[in-house]
Short mmCIF file of C-alpha atoms in Angstrom, two decimals:
data_model
loop_
_atom_site.label_atom_id
_atom_site.label_comp_id
_atom_site.label_asym_id
_atom_site.label_seq_id
_atom_site.Cartn_x
_atom_site.Cartn_y
_atom_site.Cartn_z
CA MET I 2 20.58 -7.26 -13.67
CA THR I 3 21.27 -4.18 -11.55
CA SER I 4 17.57 -3.48 -11.37
CA ILE I 5 16.90 -7.01 -10.11
CA ILE I 6 19.51 -6.63 -7.37
CA LEU I 7 17.98 -3.28 -6.36
CA ALA I 8 14.52 -4.88 -6.34
CA ILE I 9 15.80 -7.55 -3.95
CA VAL I 10 17.67 -5.14 -1.66
CA ILE I 11 14.92 -2.49 -1.41
CA GLY I 12 12.14 -5.11 -1.34
CA VAL I 13 13.73 -7.07 1.50
CA ALA I 14 14.29 -3.84 3.45
CA PHE I 15 10.70 -2.70 2.88
CA GLY I 16 9.23 -6.06 3.92
CA ALA I 17 11.38 -6.19 7.05
CA VAL I 18 10.51 -2.62 8.08
CA LEU I 19 6.78 -3.23 7.51
CA ASP I 20 7.03 -6.15 9.92
CA ARG I 21 9.04 -4.28 12.54
CA ILE I 22 6.74 -1.24 12.66
CA GLY I 23 3.71 -3.51 13.01
CA ALA I 24 2.08 -2.55 9.70
CA SER I 25 1.64 -6.21 8.74
CA ASN I 26 0.05 -6.98 12.12
CA PRO I 27 -3.78 -6.78 11.81
CA ASN I 28 -4.03 -5.91 15.52
CA MET I 29 -1.96 -2.78 14.99
CA ILE I 30 -4.00 -1.82 11.91
CA GLY I 31 -7.25 -2.40 13.81
CA LYS I 32 -6.08 -0.35 16.79
CA MET I 33 -4.99 2.47 14.51
CA LEU I 34 -8.26 2.53 12.57
CA ASN I 35 -10.50 2.28 15.66
CA LEU I 36 -8.39 5.12 17.06
CA THR I 37 -7.26 3.33 20.23
CA ASN I 38 -3.53 3.20 19.41
CA LEU I 39 -2.14 5.68 16.91
CA ASN I 40 1.50 4.67 17.13
CA LEU I 41 1.38 3.20 13.63
CA ALA I 42 -0.25 6.38 12.29
CA LYS I 43 2.59 8.38 13.86
CA THR I 44 5.09 6.03 12.17
CA ILE I 45 3.42 6.46 8.77
CA LEU I 46 3.19 10.26 9.07
CA LEU I 47 6.84 10.49 10.09
CA ALA I 48 7.79 8.21 7.17
CA ILE I 49 5.91 10.29 4.58
CA GLY I 50 7.44 13.46 6.00
CA THR I 51 10.96 12.05 6.12
CA GLY I 52 10.71 10.67 2.60
CA SER I 53 9.32 13.94 1.28
CA VAL I 54 11.96 16.16 2.89
CA LEU I 55 14.82 13.92 1.75
CA MET I 56 13.48 13.58 -1.78
CA PHE I 57 12.73 17.26 -2.43
CA ALA I 58 15.90 18.48 -0.68
CA GLY I 59 17.85 15.94 -2.73
CA GLN I 60 16.23 17.18 -5.93
CA MET I 61 17.02 20.80 -5.05
CA LEU I 62 20.65 19.86 -4.46
CA GLY I 63 20.74 17.88 -7.68
CA LEU I 64 21.46 14.64 -5.84
CA VAL I 65 18.14 12.99 -6.68
CA ASP I 66 17.02 12.53 -10.27
CA VAL I 67 13.72 14.39 -10.72
CA GLY I 68 12.96 11.94 -13.54
CA HIS I 69 12.43 9.22 -10.91
CA MET I 70 9.24 10.89 -9.73
CA SER I 71 6.13 8.98 -10.73
CA VAL I 72 2.86 10.78 -10.14
CA LYS I 73 -0.43 8.93 -10.56
CA ALA I 74 -3.46 10.45 -12.25
CA ALA I 75 -6.28 12.02 -10.25
CA TYR I 76 -9.82 10.94 -11.24
CA VAL I 77 -13.10 10.27 -9.41
CA GLY I 78 -12.35 6.53 -9.33
CA VAL I 79 -9.34 7.24 -7.11
CA PHE I 80 -11.71 8.32 -4.35
CA ILE I 81 -14.18 5.46 -4.93
CA GLY I 82 -11.34 2.94 -5.03
CA GLY I 83 -9.90 4.53 -1.90
CA LEU I 84 -13.21 4.03 -0.09
CA MET I 85 -13.26 0.36 -1.13
CA LEU I 86 -9.66 -0.23 -0.13
CA GLY I 87 -10.30 1.46 3.20
CA ALA I 88 -13.31 -0.73 3.99
CA GLY I 89 -11.43 -3.91 3.09
CA TRP I 90 -8.32 -2.77 4.93
CA ALA I 91 -10.36 -2.28 8.12
CA LEU I 92 -12.15 -5.63 7.71
CA ALA I 93 -9.11 -7.77 6.89
CA GLY I 94 -6.41 -5.73 8.62
CA TYR I 95 -4.23 -5.99 5.52
CA CYS I 96 -3.46 -3.90 2.46
CA PRO I 97 -1.75 -5.36 -0.63
CA GLY I 98 1.85 -4.97 0.58
CA THR I 99 1.32 -5.83 4.22
CA GLY I 100 -0.81 -8.83 3.25
CA VAL I 101 2.14 -10.28 1.35
CA VAL I 102 4.48 -9.67 4.31
CA ALA I 103 1.96 -11.13 6.77
CA ALA I 104 1.48 -14.28 4.68
CA ALA I 105 5.25 -14.73 4.54
CA SER I 106 5.41 -14.34 8.32
CA GLY I 107 3.11 -17.32 8.77
CA ARG I 108 -0.28 -15.63 9.23
CA LYS I 109 -2.82 -18.02 7.72
CA ASP I 110 -5.59 -15.44 7.33
CA ALA I 111 -3.23 -13.41 5.11
CA LEU I 112 -3.17 -16.30 2.61
CA PHE I 113 -6.95 -15.95 2.31
CA PHE I 114 -6.49 -12.20 1.92
CA ILE I 115 -4.08 -12.76 -0.99
CA ALA I 116 -6.42 -15.30 -2.61
CA GLY I 117 -9.28 -12.81 -2.31
CA GLY I 118 -6.99 -10.08 -3.62
CA LEU I 119 -6.06 -12.05 -6.73
CA LEU I 120 -9.75 -12.64 -7.42
CA GLY I 121 -10.57 -8.98 -6.76
CA ALA I 122 -7.84 -7.82 -9.14
CA ALA I 123 -9.10 -10.29 -11.75
CA ALA I 124 -12.65 -8.99 -11.27
CA TYR I 125 -11.39 -5.48 -11.94
CA MET I 126 -9.55 -6.63 -15.07
CA VAL I 127 -12.82 -8.06 -16.38
CA THR I 128 -14.97 -5.04 -15.43
CA TYR I 129 -12.41 -2.42 -16.50
CA PRO I 130 -14.19 -1.52 -19.80
CA MET I 131 -17.32 -0.62 -17.80
CA TRP I 132 -15.37 1.80 -15.58
CA LYS I 133 -13.55 3.18 -18.59
CA SER I 134 -16.79 4.00 -20.40
CA SER I 135 -18.39 5.44 -17.24
CA GLY I 136 -16.04 8.43 -17.39
CA LEU I 137 -15.02 7.90 -13.77
CA LEU I 138 -11.46 7.17 -14.91
CA ASP I 139 -11.21 10.47 -16.78
CA SER I 140 -8.63 12.86 -15.36
CA ILE I 141 -9.73 15.65 -13.05
CA ALA I 142 -7.75 18.76 -12.10
CA GLY I 143 -5.14 17.99 -14.75
CA GLY I 144 -4.64 14.29 -13.93
CA LYS I 145 -1.02 13.57 -13.12
CA VAL I 146 -0.35 16.70 -11.11
CA THR I 147 1.57 17.76 -8.04
CA LEU I 148 0.43 20.43 -5.56
CA GLY I 149 3.32 22.75 -6.45
CA THR I 150 5.31 22.96 -9.68
CA VAL I 151 8.46 20.87 -9.39
CA PRO I 152 11.36 22.23 -11.48
CA GLY I 153 12.49 19.77 -14.15
CA SER I 154 9.57 17.44 -13.53
CA LYS I 155 7.39 16.18 -16.38
CA PHE I 156 4.34 16.57 -14.13
CA GLU I 157 2.43 19.82 -13.96
CA GLY I 158 1.57 21.61 -10.75
CA ILE I 159 -1.92 22.74 -9.77
CA THR I 160 -0.31 25.87 -8.30
CA ALA I 161 2.71 27.89 -9.39
CA LEU I 162 4.30 27.46 -5.95
CA SER I 163 7.80 26.02 -5.99
CA GLY I 164 7.19 22.27 -5.84
CA ASP I 165 10.49 21.59 -4.07
CA ILE I 166 9.91 24.12 -1.29
CA LEU I 167 6.29 23.06 -0.94
CA GLY I 168 7.37 19.41 -0.73
CA ILE I 169 9.79 20.19 2.07
CA VAL I 170 7.23 22.35 3.92
CA LEU I 171 4.53 19.69 3.65
CA GLY I 172 7.07 17.04 4.64
CA LEU I 173 7.92 19.02 7.77
CA GLY I 174 4.17 19.39 8.35
CA PHE I 175 3.78 15.60 8.31
CA ILE I 176 6.63 15.28 10.79
CA VAL I 177 5.07 17.87 13.12
CA LEU I 178 1.73 16.05 12.80
CA ALA I 179 3.43 12.76 13.71
CA PHE I 180 4.69 14.29 16.96
CA ALA I 181 1.46 16.20 17.69
CA LEU I 182 -0.88 13.23 17.21
CA PRO I 183 -1.84 11.72 20.57
CA GLU I 184 -1.36 7.99 21.14
CA ARG I 185 -5.10 7.47 21.18
CA LEU I 186 -8.12 9.54 20.17
CA THR I 187 -10.96 7.66 21.85
CA PRO I 188 -11.33 7.74 25.64
CA SER I 189 -9.71 4.80 27.38
CA LYS I 190 -12.23 2.37 28.89
CA SER I 191 -10.02 1.85 31.91
CA GLU I 192 -7.23 4.05 33.11
CA LEU I 193 -4.95 1.05 33.32
CA GLN I 194 -4.32 0.00 29.76
CA PRO I 195 -2.05 -3.02 29.55
CA ALA I 196 1.29 -2.18 28.05
CA GLU I 197 1.88 -3.27 24.46
CA MET A 2 6.00 -5.31 20.33
CA ALA A 3 6.25 -2.93 17.37
CA MET A 4 9.36 -0.77 17.39
CA ASN A 5 9.37 2.83 18.61
CA TRP A 6 7.47 4.97 16.10
CA LYS A 7 10.27 7.50 15.77
CA ILE A 8 12.82 4.88 14.72
CA GLY A 9 10.22 3.02 12.65
CA GLY A 10 9.09 6.17 10.87
CA LEU A 11 12.66 7.17 10.00
CA LEU A 12 13.43 3.66 8.71
CA LEU A 13 10.23 3.47 6.65
CA GLY A 14 10.75 6.98 5.27
CA GLY A 15 14.35 6.01 4.50
CA VAL A 16 13.21 3.01 2.46
CA PHE A 17 10.72 5.12 0.48
CA PHE A 18 13.43 7.71 -0.17
CA LEU A 19 15.96 5.04 -1.18
CA ALA A 20 13.47 3.62 -3.68
CA VAL A 21 12.97 7.02 -5.36
CA LEU A 22 16.69 7.80 -5.24
CA LEU A 23 17.77 4.53 -6.84
CA VAL A 24 14.82 3.43 -8.98
CA LYS A 25 11.26 4.74 -8.65
CA PRO A 26 8.53 5.14 -6.02
CA ILE A 27 7.32 1.98 -4.27
CA GLY A 28 4.05 0.35 -5.35
CA VAL A 29 2.59 -3.11 -4.82
CA SER A 30 -0.99 -3.65 -5.99
CA THR A 31 -0.20 -3.78 -9.74
CA GLN A 32 1.66 -7.02 -9.11
CA PHE A 33 -1.60 -8.78 -8.17
CA VAL A 34 -2.72 -8.02 -11.73
CA ILE A 35 0.59 -9.27 -13.13
CA LEU A 36 0.29 -12.55 -11.17
CA ASP A 37 -3.32 -12.90 -12.37
CA GLY A 38 -2.05 -12.35 -15.89
CA ILE A 39 0.68 -14.98 -15.48
CA ILE A 40 -1.87 -17.51 -14.14
CA GLY A 41 -4.37 -16.55 -16.84
CA ASP A 42 -1.81 -16.86 -19.60
CA ALA A 43 -0.72 -20.28 -18.30
CA VAL A 44 -4.33 -21.47 -18.53
CA ASN A 45 -5.04 -19.76 -21.84
CA SER A 46 -1.95 -18.81 -23.85
CA GLU A 47 -4.06 -16.56 -26.08
CA LEU A 48 -4.48 -14.07 -23.20
CA VAL A 49 -1.19 -12.26 -23.80
CA THR A 50 0.45 -12.20 -27.20
CA LYS A 51 3.53 -10.64 -28.73
CA THR A 52 3.07 -7.97 -31.38
CA GLU A 53 5.55 -6.21 -33.63
CA GLU A 54 5.89 -3.30 -31.21
CA GLY A 55 5.61 -5.21 -27.96
CA TYR A 56 2.84 -7.09 -26.23
CA THR A 57 -0.92 -6.98 -26.13
CA SER A 58 -3.77 -8.89 -24.53
CA THR A 59 -7.33 -9.93 -25.20
CA ASN A 60 -8.04 -8.35 -21.80
CA ALA A 61 -8.47 -4.60 -22.19
CA TYR A 62 -6.87 -3.85 -18.83
CA LEU A 63 -3.69 -5.81 -19.58
CA ALA A 64 -3.57 -4.25 -23.04
CA LYS A 65 -3.91 -0.65 -21.86
CA SER A 66 -1.01 1.84 -22.01
CA ASN A 67 0.50 0.06 -25.04
CA GLY A 68 0.51 -3.32 -23.33
CA LYS A 69 2.61 -2.22 -20.35
CA TYR A 70 1.06 -4.84 -18.06
CA ALA A 71 1.01 -7.48 -20.82
CA LYS A 72 4.76 -7.00 -21.16
CA SER A 73 5.31 -7.56 -17.44
CA VAL A 74 3.16 -10.69 -17.55
CA MET A 75 5.45 -12.13 -20.22
CA ASN A 76 8.60 -10.96 -18.40
CA PRO A 77 7.97 -11.58 -14.70
CA LEU A 78 11.65 -11.13 -13.85
CA ASN A 79 11.20 -7.36 -13.81
CA TYR A 80 11.93 -4.89 -11.01
CA SER A 81 8.38 -4.43 -9.69
CA PHE A 82 7.46 -8.11 -9.55
CA ILE A 83 10.74 -9.21 -7.95
CA PHE A 84 10.35 -6.32 -5.50
CA VAL A 85 7.10 -7.78 -4.13
CA LEU A 86 8.60 -11.28 -3.88
CA ALA A 87 11.56 -9.75 -2.02
CA MET A 88 9.15 -8.03 0.40
CA ALA A 89 7.88 -11.47 1.39
CA VAL A 90 11.45 -12.63 2.00
CA GLY A 91 12.20 -9.52 4.07
CA GLY A 92 9.07 -9.98 6.16
CA PHE A 93 9.84 -13.65 6.69
CA LEU A 94 13.44 -12.99 7.81
CA SER A 95 12.35 -10.15 10.09
CA VAL A 96 9.75 -12.30 11.84
CA LEU A 97 12.19 -15.20 12.10
CA THR A 98 14.86 -13.05 13.76
CA ARG A 99 12.42 -11.70 16.34
CA GLY A 100 11.25 -15.15 17.39
CA GLY A 101 8.20 -15.74 15.19
CA ILE A 102 4.48 -15.26 15.78
CA SER A 103 2.49 -17.58 18.07
CA ALA A 104 0.37 -20.29 16.44
CA ARG A 105 -2.72 -18.80 18.10
CA GLU A 106 -2.06 -15.36 16.61
CA ARG A 107 -1.10 -16.82 13.21
CA SER A 108 -4.52 -18.42 12.98
CA ILE A 109 -6.67 -15.52 14.25
CA PRO A 110 -5.35 -12.07 15.28
CA GLU A 111 -6.04 -11.16 18.92
CA LEU A 112 -8.17 -8.07 18.24
CA TRP A 113 -10.39 -10.05 15.87
CA ARG A 114 -10.70 -12.86 18.44
CA ALA A 115 -11.74 -10.41 21.18
CA ASN A 116 -14.54 -9.01 19.02
CA MET A 117 -15.60 -11.81 16.69
CA GLY A 118 -14.71 -14.98 18.56
CA ASP A 119 -12.65 -18.06 17.74
CA GLY A 120 -14.31 -19.17 14.51
CA VAL A 121 -11.63 -19.65 11.87
CA ALA A 122 -14.14 -19.82 9.00
CA LEU A 123 -15.43 -16.34 9.87
CA ARG A 124 -11.92 -14.91 10.06
CA TYR A 125 -10.68 -16.54 6.87
CA GLY A 126 -13.88 -15.59 5.07
CA ALA A 127 -13.51 -11.98 6.20
CA ALA A 128 -9.86 -11.91 5.13
CA PHE A 129 -10.84 -13.28 1.70
CA VAL A 130 -13.68 -10.78 1.21
CA GLY A 131 -11.43 -8.00 2.54
CA GLY A 132 -8.74 -8.97 0.05
CA PHE A 133 -11.23 -8.91 -2.80
CA ILE A 134 -12.49 -5.41 -1.92
CA VAL A 135 -8.97 -4.09 -1.24
CA LEU A 136 -7.52 -5.19 -4.58
CA TYR A 137 -10.61 -4.27 -6.59
CA GLY A 138 -10.50 -0.83 -4.99
CA ALA A 139 -6.75 -0.49 -5.40
CA ARG A 140 -6.94 -1.23 -9.12
CA LEU A 141 -9.88 1.13 -9.57
CA ALA A 142 -7.89 3.81 -7.76
CA GLY A 143 -4.71 2.98 -9.66
CA GLY A 144 -2.65 2.24 -6.56
CA CYS A 145 -2.76 1.19 -2.92
CA THR A 146 -1.49 2.27 0.46
CA SER A 147 2.13 2.20 -0.67
CA GLY A 148 1.79 3.56 -4.20
CA HIS A 149 -0.91 6.18 -3.67
CA MET A 150 -0.81 7.05 0.00
CA MET A 151 2.86 6.80 0.93
CA SER A 152 4.66 7.37 -2.38
CA GLY A 153 1.95 9.72 -3.65
CA MET A 154 1.67 12.04 -0.67
CA MET A 155 5.46 12.01 -0.33
CA GLN A 156 5.69 13.41 -3.89
CA THR A 157 2.88 15.93 -3.19
CA SER A 158 0.72 14.31 -5.86
CA LEU A 159 -2.92 15.36 -5.79
CA SER A 160 -4.12 11.79 -6.38
CA GLY A 161 -2.35 10.59 -3.23
CA TYR A 162 -4.36 13.01 -1.10
CA ILE A 163 -7.64 12.06 -2.80
CA PHE A 164 -6.87 8.39 -2.24
CA ALA A 165 -5.92 8.83 1.43
CA ALA A 166 -9.10 10.84 2.07
CA GLY A 167 -11.21 8.03 0.61
CA ALA A 168 -9.32 5.25 2.37
CA PHE A 169 -9.58 6.72 5.86
CA ALA A 170 -13.15 7.97 5.32
CA ALA A 171 -14.17 4.31 4.95
CA ALA A 172 -11.59 2.54 7.11
CA ILE A 173 -12.18 4.40 10.37
CA PRO A 174 -16.00 4.00 10.53
CA VAL A 175 -15.77 0.33 9.50
CA SER A 176 -13.13 -0.33 12.13
CA LEU A 177 -15.07 1.53 14.84
CA MET A 178 -18.10 -0.61 14.00
CA LEU A 179 -16.25 -3.93 13.93
CA PHE A 180 -13.79 -3.58 16.77
CA LYS A 181 -15.54 -2.11 19.80
CA LYS A 182 -13.72 -4.28 22.35
CA GLU A 183 -10.03 -3.72 22.93
CA ALA A 184 -7.67 -6.68 22.92
#
């Protein structure tokens, strides 16, 4: 029961924040990916950095249970799948989570995204044996690994560096990157861009 | 219209941290498989079956990892599935309290309209095809933007970096090709 209450509380918060930062707005996604407005990229970088610093600092202080970490396996299919997701994300303006939020916020195209998504997931379920036998799902570089070695974690590190310290350093790096990234990377067509 | 990125980034990072602190890292795309499984099992009850140790399925993907997904299909009131339903509620409430989205925008987003015109069939078709590719890719990769990119890179997992490299390597060129006009 507790886990259901947590699912509701954290899920509601996540959905609301995705809406407020503009992640479920295909215009914001499009402007981020065509490099004309990187505010959302700055948000995401700051979020990854903040989450990383809090989590690893919390683990070092013993306040966060290292057992909650869940590291996914690395294999060639991760990159191929990433390419596919990226292409579809750019085309539709939605990823799985933001598509759900967008549909709930009344965007009709997001309903078509979800329908397509259910079919795409079903297509993968059917073609999974083919991928499995191709070897592209076989672990590379140790599979479920972190960049440093996190004390007390069941996941191995690809380096012997302290995983906690590295996590905090990389987290701070993401935060610095968030501040350093300009608002746009492509030259503005007119000097007078309308305000958002 | 979107909130300041500094506040937004701290809030989003806070939610990802809260999830790890209290339960586990956030992920979404698996639940498309679970819903497919629920629909599939409703149509054909042979799809997922109970075994002595747990659950299994005639579908190899649902049956993998000792029937982990098959179990969720039979018990949809689990953390991860409710989490995604709650996301929809959160998004809905957030939009409601900021005054909603215009009917024009709800039908076709402005940036799409500026580049591709007012045809709803084209937009809905593109959203459908996009959804198909996104979820096929996410399942092949074993996670999506939230599970791999956000939760993964936050935990310094190698797979998160590989995924993000692939996602942006495709997303940026496709977007530059599609959306040349600014809205």
